[in-house]
Amino acid sequence: MIDFTLTPEQQEMRDLAHTFAEKEIRPVAPELDEREEFPWELVKKAGAVGLTSFAFPEGLGGLGITDELTNCLITEELSWGCAGVATVLGGTHLASIPILIAGTTEQQERLVKPVVERNGLAALALTEASAGSDVAAMTTTARRDGDEYVLSGAKRFISNGGIADLYVVFAVTDRAQGHRGISAFIVPGDAPGLTGGRKERKLGIRCSHTGEVLLDDVRVLAANRLGEEGSGFRLAMTTLDRSRPMVAAIALGIARAAYEYALEYAKTRIQFGQPIAANQAIQFMLADMATEVQAARLMTWWAAKVTETGRPFLYESSMAKNFASDVAMRVTTDAVQIFGGYGYIREYPVEKLFRDAKITQIYEGTNQIQKIVVANQILK
Ligand SMILES: Cc1cc2nc3c(=O)[nH]c(=O)nc-3n(C[C@H](O)[C@H](O)[C@H](O)COP(=O)(O)OP(=O)(O)OC[C@H]3O[C@@H](n4cnc5c(N)ncnc54)[C@H](O)[C@@H]3O)c2cc1C
C-alpha cells in the first residue's frame, strides 16, 4: 500500500525545522549570502533545538533520526530557509553516514560523542583537486607506522572543510590495490598537522564554508580507521548513495521556495491593468512549477523509503538527486522569469535561489555521474 501520511514524529520534526527556517534562517539568509559569512550564530541556535546532529543516536547526544524520510523532511525545510545553511548542517549529516555504517562503539564514544554533545560540525573529505568524479584517483596517503597512520595530502571543495571539529578522511593505504587500496579514517579537527587551506568564493550557497583540508603528516591512531583497510572506496560509494536523497531534498526546498515566491508575485504584480497571473503564459509556468515540485518530492520520498528496506537503493537515490536538482534549476529559472527585471535584482529573493540551485546538480556526484549509475542499473 502507498501511504503518504507522515507519522506524528515525522510531522513534529518537519514542523520544528520549518519554524526554525522561518523564524531564524530566512530573516538573516540574504545578509549572510551577501557577505559570504558563515552562519555561526545559526549553528548555535540549531544546536539548541537538536538540528546540528539530528542523525546521530541519542546515546551520542543526537536526536537519533535514522529514517531517511525524516532526514529529508528536515532538510527540505532547512533548504526552504536557505540552501547554504542546509549545506552547513548537511555536511555533518554527510559525515555521520560512514561513521554510523562502519564506526565501532569505541570510536563513536571516544571520537564522535564529545563533538556531538557540544553541537560541533563534521565534514566528509573525499574530493581532491585531481580526483572529483574519479574518486579513486585520489593521492592523499595514509602510511601505517606502528599503531598509527600518518596522513598526507590535500582535500578540496570540502563543506565545513577547515572549520569542522571532526573529519572523515579518505586516503590511499595501498596504491597497488587501486580503488581497493583506499581506507577511511576519523580525524579530529584539532589533530596536529591538519589545517584549513583556501576558502572558495562561490556562485551560490555562499554562507556555507567550502574549503581545502590540508593534511601534513597528520598522525591518527590505527583505531581511528573506519572498517577494514581497503574498504574505504566502497564505504564512500555507499555513503554517497545514502546521502543523495538528502541532496534531492535540498533541491526540493529551493524549488518550493522559488515556486511560492513566484506564485505570490504573479498574484500581486499588475501589468496592463491586471495581475500578471491572469495571463495564461504565466499560469502555465506556475502549473509546470507546481507539478515539478510535487514530482521531485515524490521521487525524494520514494528514494528515502527504499533506503529503509534493506535492498540496494543506488538506482532510486541517483534518480531522485538527478531529477530534483534539474527541477530546482528549471523552477528557479522560471521564478526569475515571472519576477521579470526584479527577478534579476538582489533585493528580491529569487536570484539567490537561482544561484543556490546550481550546486545541487554538481555536489555529491554530478548529474552526469547519476545518469551513469542509472544507466548501469537499467542495462545490466
Ligand atoms: C560547494 C561544493 C561543496 C562540496 N562539498 C564536498 C564535500 O563536503 N566533500 C567532498 O568530498 N566533496 C565535496 N564537493 C566536491 C564535489 O562533490 C565535486 O566537485 C563533484 O563530485 C565533481 O567533481 P569535480 O568538481 O572534480 O568535477 P569533474 O569530475 O572534473 O567533472 C567535470 C565535468 O565532467 C563531467 N564528467 C566527469 N566524468 C565523467 C564521465 N565519466 N562521464 C560523463 N561526464 C563526466 C562531470 O559531470 C562534470 O560535468 C563539493 C563541491 C562544491 C562545489
Short mmCIF file of C-alpha atoms and ligand atoms in Angstrom, two decimals:
data_model
loop_
_atom_site.label_atom_id
_atom_site.label_comp_id
_atom_site.label_asym_id
_atom_site.label_seq_id
_atom_site.Cartn_x
_atom_site.Cartn_y
_atom_site.Cartn_z
CA MET A 1 0.00 0.00 0.00
CA ILE A 2 1.22 3.51 -0.76
CA ASP A 3 0.58 5.92 2.09
CA PHE A 4 1.84 9.49 2.05
CA THR A 5 0.67 10.21 5.60
CA LEU A 6 3.51 11.26 7.86
CA THR A 7 3.80 9.81 11.34
CA PRO A 8 3.28 12.25 14.25
CA GLU A 9 7.07 12.13 14.87
CA GLN A 10 7.86 12.98 11.24
CA GLN A 11 5.33 15.80 11.29
CA GLU A 12 6.83 17.11 14.53
CA MET A 13 10.36 17.17 13.10
CA ARG A 14 9.16 18.81 9.91
CA ASP A 15 7.36 21.50 11.93
CA LEU A 16 10.44 22.05 14.09
CA ALA A 17 12.66 22.54 11.03
CA HIS A 18 10.07 24.71 9.29
CA THR A 19 9.69 27.02 12.29
CA PHE A 20 13.48 27.26 12.59
CA ALA A 21 13.77 28.09 8.87
CA GLU A 22 11.02 30.69 9.00
CA LYS A 23 11.94 32.42 12.26
CA GLU A 24 15.72 32.06 12.37
CA ILE A 25 17.12 31.34 8.91
CA ARG A 26 15.07 33.43 6.48
CA PRO A 27 15.47 36.76 8.28
CA VAL A 28 19.30 36.57 8.09
CA ALA A 29 19.93 34.48 4.95
CA PRO A 30 20.15 37.36 2.42
CA GLU A 31 22.73 39.24 4.54
CA LEU A 32 24.81 36.10 5.10
CA ASP A 33 24.73 35.42 1.37
CA GLU A 34 25.71 38.98 0.52
CA ARG A 35 28.64 38.95 2.94
CA GLU A 36 29.59 35.29 2.25
CA GLU A 37 29.53 34.93 6.01
CA PHE A 38 29.44 31.60 7.82
CA PRO A 39 26.27 31.30 9.97
CA TRP A 40 27.92 30.63 13.34
CA GLU A 41 25.03 32.15 15.28
CA LEU A 42 22.51 29.96 13.41
CA VAL A 43 24.61 26.85 14.03
CA LYS A 44 24.49 27.62 17.74
CA LYS A 45 20.73 28.12 17.63
CA ALA A 46 20.27 24.96 15.53
CA GLY A 47 22.28 23.07 18.13
CA ALA A 48 19.98 24.27 20.89
CA VAL A 49 16.99 22.61 19.17
CA GLY A 50 18.88 19.48 18.10
CA LEU A 51 19.26 20.31 14.41
CA THR A 52 23.07 20.19 14.15
CA SER A 53 23.43 16.47 14.74
CA PHE A 54 19.94 15.06 14.43
CA ALA A 55 21.16 11.96 12.59
CA PHE A 56 23.39 10.74 15.44
CA PRO A 57 21.90 8.33 18.01
CA GLU A 58 20.53 9.75 21.25
CA GLY A 59 23.25 7.87 23.15
CA LEU A 60 25.83 10.05 21.39
CA GLY A 61 23.91 13.26 22.05
CA GLY A 62 21.96 13.42 18.76
CA LEU A 63 18.23 13.13 18.10
CA GLY A 64 18.52 9.59 16.75
CA ILE A 65 16.70 10.37 13.48
CA THR A 66 17.80 7.41 11.43
CA ASP A 67 14.93 7.10 8.98
CA GLU A 68 15.89 8.79 5.74
CA LEU A 69 12.43 10.23 5.10
CA THR A 70 12.55 12.28 8.31
CA ASN A 71 16.07 13.42 7.37
CA CYS A 72 14.69 14.55 4.02
CA LEU A 73 11.72 16.34 5.60
CA ILE A 74 14.06 18.27 7.91
CA THR A 75 16.47 19.03 5.07
CA GLU A 76 13.74 20.29 2.71
CA GLU A 77 12.58 22.78 5.34
CA LEU A 78 16.10 23.98 6.19
CA SER A 79 16.81 24.42 2.49
CA TRP A 80 13.49 26.25 2.02
CA GLY A 81 15.02 28.66 4.55
CA CYS A 82 18.47 28.78 2.92
CA ALA A 83 20.32 26.08 0.99
CA GLY A 84 23.62 27.42 2.32
CA VAL A 85 22.55 26.75 5.89
CA ALA A 86 21.16 23.35 4.85
CA THR A 87 24.58 22.55 3.36
CA VAL A 88 26.37 23.53 6.58
CA LEU A 89 24.16 21.21 8.65
CA GLY A 90 24.10 18.66 5.81
CA GLY A 91 27.92 18.45 5.99
CA THR A 92 27.64 16.98 9.47
CA HIS A 93 24.86 14.66 8.36
CA LEU A 94 27.01 13.51 5.42
CA ALA A 95 29.93 12.69 7.71
CA SER A 96 27.61 10.86 10.11
CA ILE A 97 26.73 8.27 7.44
CA PRO A 98 30.10 6.41 7.19
CA ILE A 99 30.52 6.72 10.96
CA LEU A 100 27.16 5.08 11.59
CA ILE A 101 27.77 2.42 8.94
CA ALA A 102 31.32 1.43 9.89
CA GLY A 103 32.19 3.09 13.19
CA THR A 104 32.67 0.87 16.22
CA THR A 105 31.06 1.67 19.57
CA GLU A 106 34.53 2.55 20.90
CA GLN A 107 35.12 5.04 18.03
CA GLN A 108 31.71 6.59 18.46
CA GLU A 109 32.18 7.04 22.21
CA ARG A 110 35.78 8.29 22.02
CA LEU A 111 35.73 10.44 18.89
CA VAL A 112 32.16 11.29 17.98
CA LYS A 113 30.27 11.76 21.24
CA PRO A 114 32.33 14.73 22.50
CA VAL A 115 31.73 16.54 19.21
CA VAL A 116 28.00 15.77 19.02
CA GLU A 117 27.49 16.74 22.67
CA ARG A 118 28.88 20.22 22.06
CA ASN A 119 26.92 20.56 18.78
CA GLY A 120 30.11 20.59 16.75
CA LEU A 121 30.37 20.33 12.98
CA ALA A 122 31.69 17.45 10.93
CA ALA A 123 32.88 17.11 7.34
CA LEU A 124 33.39 14.38 4.78
CA ALA A 125 36.72 14.83 2.99
CA LEU A 126 36.75 12.79 -0.19
CA THR A 127 37.33 15.13 -3.15
CA GLU A 128 40.77 16.30 -4.27
CA ALA A 129 41.93 18.73 -6.95
CA SER A 130 42.53 15.91 -9.44
CA ALA A 131 40.02 13.43 -8.02
CA GLY A 132 36.44 14.68 -8.28
CA SER A 133 34.09 12.34 -10.12
CA ASP A 134 37.01 9.92 -10.35
CA VAL A 135 37.35 9.45 -6.59
CA ALA A 136 39.73 6.51 -6.97
CA ALA A 137 42.35 8.86 -8.47
CA MET A 138 42.96 10.39 -5.02
CA THR A 139 46.58 10.88 -3.99
CA THR A 140 46.21 11.56 -0.24
CA THR A 141 48.05 8.77 1.53
CA ALA A 142 47.79 7.07 4.91
CA ARG A 143 51.02 5.29 5.82
CA ARG A 144 50.95 2.76 8.64
CA ASP A 145 53.50 3.46 11.37
CA GLY A 146 53.19 1.11 14.35
CA ASP A 147 49.79 1.60 15.90
CA GLU A 148 49.25 4.84 13.99
CA TYR A 149 48.62 6.05 10.44
CA VAL A 150 50.29 9.16 9.02
CA LEU A 151 48.03 11.08 6.63
CA SER A 152 49.44 13.40 3.96
CA GLY A 153 47.70 15.22 1.14
CA ALA A 154 45.14 17.89 0.33
CA LYS A 155 41.35 17.64 0.07
CA ARG A 156 39.48 20.23 -1.99
CA PHE A 157 35.93 21.62 -2.01
CA ILE A 158 35.04 20.23 1.42
CA SER A 159 31.85 21.54 3.04
CA ASN A 160 32.87 22.70 6.54
CA GLY A 161 36.46 21.90 5.47
CA GLY A 162 38.89 23.76 7.70
CA ILE A 163 36.30 24.68 10.35
CA ALA A 164 34.91 21.26 11.34
CA ASP A 165 35.50 19.58 14.69
CA LEU A 166 35.64 16.13 13.13
CA TYR A 167 36.50 14.74 9.69
CA VAL A 168 36.01 11.50 7.85
CA VAL A 169 39.05 11.46 5.56
CA PHE A 170 39.59 9.02 2.70
CA ALA A 171 43.19 8.15 1.83
CA VAL A 172 45.24 5.58 -0.06
CA THR A 173 46.72 2.88 2.16
CA ASP A 174 47.92 0.62 -0.67
CA ARG A 175 48.43 2.21 -4.08
CA ALA A 176 48.96 -1.18 -5.78
CA GLN A 177 45.38 -2.20 -4.95
CA GLY A 178 43.77 0.65 -6.93
CA HIS A 179 40.34 1.58 -5.52
CA ARG A 180 40.61 -1.43 -3.17
CA GLY A 181 43.58 0.30 -1.55
CA ILE A 182 41.57 3.24 -0.16
CA SER A 183 40.69 3.46 3.55
CA ALA A 184 38.65 5.84 5.69
CA PHE A 185 39.67 7.49 8.96
CA ILE A 186 38.04 9.58 11.64
CA VAL A 187 40.30 12.58 12.19
CA PRO A 188 39.73 15.14 14.99
CA GLY A 189 39.60 18.73 13.74
CA ASP A 190 42.43 19.73 16.10
CA ALA A 191 44.81 16.96 15.05
CA PRO A 192 48.34 18.43 14.71
CA GLY A 193 49.15 18.92 11.00
CA LEU A 194 45.52 19.33 9.89
CA THR A 195 44.80 22.87 8.67
CA GLY A 196 42.24 24.62 6.57
CA GLY A 197 43.52 25.88 3.22
CA ARG A 198 41.82 28.29 0.87
CA LYS A 199 38.17 29.10 1.31
CA GLU A 200 36.33 29.05 -2.02
CA ARG A 201 34.28 32.04 -3.19
CA LYS A 202 31.11 30.70 -4.74
CA LEU A 203 28.17 31.39 -7.07
CA GLY A 204 25.60 30.19 -4.55
CA ILE A 205 25.18 28.64 -1.08
CA ARG A 206 27.57 31.42 -0.17
CA CYS A 207 27.16 31.31 3.60
CA SER A 208 28.39 27.72 3.63
CA HIS A 209 32.13 27.22 4.03
CA THR A 210 33.74 25.25 1.21
CA GLY A 211 37.42 24.84 1.84
CA GLU A 212 40.59 22.86 1.47
CA VAL A 213 41.69 20.44 4.16
CA LEU A 214 45.48 20.17 4.26
CA LEU A 215 47.00 17.11 5.88
CA ASP A 216 50.67 17.46 6.70
CA ASP A 217 51.83 14.24 8.36
CA VAL A 218 48.71 14.02 10.48
CA ARG A 219 49.01 11.13 12.94
CA VAL A 220 45.89 9.21 13.94
CA LEU A 221 45.57 6.02 15.91
CA ALA A 222 45.06 2.87 13.82
CA ALA A 223 41.95 2.53 16.00
CA ASN A 224 40.55 5.58 14.14
CA ARG A 225 40.26 3.63 10.87
CA LEU A 226 36.67 3.07 9.77
CA GLY A 227 36.18 -0.54 8.75
CA GLU A 228 38.84 -2.76 7.24
CA GLU A 229 41.88 -1.42 5.47
CA GLY A 230 40.92 -1.14 1.78
CA SER A 231 37.19 -0.81 2.40
CA GLY A 232 37.16 2.99 2.03
CA PHE A 233 36.08 3.24 -1.60
CA ARG A 234 33.05 1.02 -1.04
CA LEU A 235 32.22 2.98 2.11
CA ALA A 236 32.46 6.26 0.19
CA MET A 237 30.14 4.99 -2.54
CA THR A 238 27.61 3.64 -0.04
CA THR A 239 27.74 6.95 1.83
CA LEU A 240 27.01 8.93 -1.32
CA ASP A 241 24.20 6.56 -2.38
CA ARG A 242 22.68 7.08 1.04
CA SER A 243 23.10 10.87 1.09
CA ARG A 244 21.65 11.55 -2.35
CA PRO A 245 18.02 11.69 -1.19
CA MET A 246 19.23 14.46 1.15
CA VAL A 247 20.66 16.41 -1.80
CA ALA A 248 17.35 15.85 -3.60
CA ALA A 249 15.64 17.33 -0.51
CA ILE A 250 17.95 20.39 -0.61
CA ALA A 251 16.98 20.87 -4.28
CA LEU A 252 13.32 20.40 -3.40
CA GLY A 253 13.46 23.05 -0.66
CA ILE A 254 14.99 25.56 -3.10
CA ALA A 255 12.43 24.76 -5.83
CA ARG A 256 9.49 25.02 -3.43
CA ALA A 257 10.65 28.37 -2.10
CA ALA A 258 11.06 29.72 -5.65
CA TYR A 259 7.60 28.46 -6.67
CA GLU A 260 5.95 30.02 -3.62
CA TYR A 261 7.61 33.40 -4.18
CA ALA A 262 6.69 33.32 -7.89
CA LEU A 263 3.05 32.42 -7.14
CA GLU A 264 2.70 35.30 -4.69
CA TYR A 265 4.38 37.76 -7.01
CA ALA A 266 2.24 36.71 -10.00
CA LYS A 267 -0.92 37.43 -8.00
CA THR A 268 0.17 40.91 -6.95
CA ARG A 269 2.24 42.31 -9.84
CA ILE A 270 -0.06 44.45 -12.03
CA GLN A 271 0.69 44.99 -15.69
CA PHE A 272 -1.81 46.04 -18.38
CA GLY A 273 -4.29 46.71 -15.57
CA GLN A 274 -4.39 43.17 -14.17
CA PRO A 275 -2.22 40.76 -12.16
CA ILE A 276 0.30 39.02 -14.41
CA ALA A 277 -1.22 35.72 -13.11
CA ALA A 278 -4.26 36.49 -15.30
CA ASN A 279 -2.12 35.64 -18.34
CA GLN A 280 -2.23 32.03 -19.42
CA ALA A 281 1.51 32.14 -20.20
CA ILE A 282 2.21 32.81 -16.53
CA GLN A 283 -0.45 30.33 -15.34
CA PHE A 284 1.14 27.54 -17.40
CA MET A 285 4.56 28.34 -15.98
CA LEU A 286 3.13 28.18 -12.45
CA ALA A 287 1.29 24.95 -13.21
CA ASP A 288 4.50 23.34 -14.51
CA MET A 289 6.44 24.57 -11.46
CA ALA A 290 3.86 23.16 -9.04
CA THR A 291 3.82 19.84 -10.90
CA GLU A 292 7.60 19.54 -10.97
CA VAL A 293 7.98 20.40 -7.29
CA GLN A 294 5.44 17.71 -6.44
CA ALA A 295 7.14 15.17 -8.74
CA ALA A 296 10.53 15.95 -7.15
CA ARG A 297 9.00 15.41 -3.72
CA LEU A 298 7.58 12.04 -4.72
CA MET A 299 10.95 10.95 -6.14
CA THR A 300 12.73 12.10 -2.96
CA TRP A 301 10.32 10.35 -0.61
CA TRP A 302 10.41 7.20 -2.73
CA ALA A 303 14.22 7.09 -2.68
CA ALA A 304 14.23 7.80 1.07
CA LYS A 305 11.77 4.97 1.75
CA VAL A 306 13.75 2.48 -0.36
CA THR A 307 16.89 3.16 1.71
CA GLU A 308 14.95 1.77 4.67
CA THR A 309 14.01 -1.53 3.02
CA GLY A 310 17.45 -3.08 3.23
CA ARG A 311 17.62 -3.67 -0.53
CA PRO A 312 20.07 -1.77 -2.79
CA PHE A 313 18.96 1.81 -3.37
CA LEU A 314 21.57 3.44 -5.61
CA TYR A 315 19.17 3.43 -8.59
CA GLU A 316 16.44 5.29 -6.70
CA SER A 317 18.76 7.71 -4.90
CA SER A 318 20.63 8.65 -8.10
CA MET A 319 17.34 9.15 -9.98
CA ALA A 320 15.94 11.35 -7.20
CA LYS A 321 19.07 13.51 -6.93
CA ASN A 322 19.33 13.90 -10.68
CA PHE A 323 15.64 14.72 -11.14
CA ALA A 324 15.13 17.01 -8.14
CA SER A 325 18.24 19.08 -8.89
CA ASP A 326 17.17 19.57 -12.51
CA VAL A 327 13.74 20.61 -11.22
CA ALA A 328 15.39 23.13 -8.88
CA MET A 329 17.26 24.64 -11.82
CA ARG A 330 14.15 24.81 -14.05
CA VAL A 331 11.81 26.13 -11.36
CA THR A 332 14.22 28.82 -10.14
CA THR A 333 14.83 29.89 -13.76
CA ASP A 334 11.06 30.29 -14.29
CA ALA A 335 10.70 32.09 -10.95
CA VAL A 336 13.25 34.68 -12.10
CA GLN A 337 11.28 34.98 -15.36
CA ILE A 338 7.99 35.56 -13.54
CA PHE A 339 9.62 38.30 -11.46
CA GLY A 340 10.85 39.90 -14.72
CA GLY A 341 13.57 42.51 -14.17
CA TYR A 342 13.02 42.35 -10.42
CA GLY A 343 13.93 38.66 -10.53
CA TYR A 344 17.40 39.67 -11.61
CA ILE A 345 17.86 42.12 -8.77
CA ARG A 346 19.48 41.10 -5.48
CA GLU A 347 16.85 42.82 -3.38
CA TYR A 348 14.34 40.16 -4.45
CA PRO A 349 14.63 36.58 -3.21
CA VAL A 350 14.60 34.52 -6.40
CA GLU A 351 18.03 35.40 -7.81
CA LYS A 352 19.65 33.81 -4.73
CA LEU A 353 17.53 30.69 -5.17
CA PHE A 354 18.57 30.53 -8.85
CA ARG A 355 22.25 30.74 -7.84
CA ASP A 356 21.82 28.26 -4.98
CA ALA A 357 20.07 25.68 -7.20
CA LYS A 358 23.09 25.07 -9.44
CA ILE A 359 25.21 23.29 -6.84
CA THR A 360 22.61 20.54 -6.42
CA GLN A 361 23.44 19.38 -9.96
CA ILE A 362 27.13 19.17 -9.02
CA TYR A 363 27.95 18.11 -5.47
CA GLU A 364 27.80 14.57 -4.09
CA GLY A 365 28.25 13.31 -7.65
CA THR A 366 27.39 15.39 -10.71
CA ASN A 367 24.19 14.63 -12.61
CA GLN A 368 26.24 13.04 -15.38
CA ILE A 369 27.55 10.58 -12.79
CA GLN A 370 23.97 9.95 -11.56
CA LYS A 371 22.94 9.14 -15.14
CA ILE A 372 25.85 6.70 -15.43
CA VAL A 373 24.63 4.96 -12.25
CA VAL A 374 21.04 4.76 -13.53
CA ALA A 375 22.14 3.60 -17.00
CA ASN A 376 24.35 0.89 -15.46
CA GLN A 377 21.39 -0.36 -13.47
CA ILE A 378 18.93 -0.49 -16.37
CA LEU A 379 21.43 -2.05 -18.77
CA LYS A 380 22.98 -4.67 -16.51
C1 LIG B 1 30.16 23.87 -2.97
C2 LIG B 1 30.75 22.49 -3.02
C3 LIG B 1 30.68 21.68 -1.90
C4 LIG B 1 31.26 20.40 -1.92
N1 LIG B 1 31.27 19.62 -0.77
C5 LIG B 1 32.01 18.48 -0.75
C6 LIG B 1 32.23 17.76 0.46
O1 LIG B 1 31.70 18.12 1.52
N2 LIG B 1 33.03 16.66 0.45
C7 LIG B 1 33.65 16.23 -0.69
O2 LIG B 1 34.38 15.25 -0.64
N3 LIG B 1 33.44 16.87 -1.87
C8 LIG B 1 32.65 17.99 -1.93
N4 LIG B 1 32.49 18.68 -3.11
C9 LIG B 1 33.08 18.16 -4.34
C10 LIG B 1 32.05 17.69 -5.36
O3 LIG B 1 31.43 16.50 -4.93
C11 LIG B 1 32.77 17.56 -6.72
O4 LIG B 1 33.01 18.88 -7.16
C12 LIG B 1 31.98 16.79 -7.74
O5 LIG B 1 31.91 15.44 -7.39
C13 LIG B 1 32.56 16.90 -9.15
O6 LIG B 1 33.95 16.74 -9.16
P1 LIG B 1 34.85 17.82 -9.95
O7 LIG B 1 34.43 19.16 -9.46
O8 LIG B 1 36.26 17.44 -9.82
O9 LIG B 1 34.38 17.71 -11.46
P2 LIG B 1 34.94 16.67 -12.55
O10 LIG B 1 34.90 15.29 -12.02
O11 LIG B 1 36.23 17.18 -13.07
O12 LIG B 1 33.83 16.82 -13.67
C14 LIG B 1 33.82 17.88 -14.63
C15 LIG B 1 32.67 17.62 -15.61
O13 LIG B 1 32.91 16.39 -16.30
C16 LIG B 1 31.83 15.51 -16.12
N5 LIG B 1 32.32 14.13 -16.06
C17 LIG B 1 33.34 13.65 -15.29
N6 LIG B 1 33.48 12.33 -15.50
C18 LIG B 1 32.54 11.97 -16.39
C19 LIG B 1 32.17 10.73 -17.01
N7 LIG B 1 32.80 9.59 -16.74
N8 LIG B 1 31.15 10.76 -17.90
C20 LIG B 1 30.50 11.91 -18.18
N9 LIG B 1 30.79 13.09 -17.63
C21 LIG B 1 31.80 13.12 -16.75
C22 LIG B 1 31.16 15.94 -14.82
O14 LIG B 1 29.80 15.55 -14.77
C23 LIG B 1 31.33 17.45 -14.92
O15 LIG B 1 30.30 17.98 -15.73
C24 LIG B 1 31.88 19.92 -3.11
C25 LIG B 1 31.91 20.76 -4.25
C26 LIG B 1 31.38 22.02 -4.20
C27 LIG B 1 31.49 22.90 -5.44
#
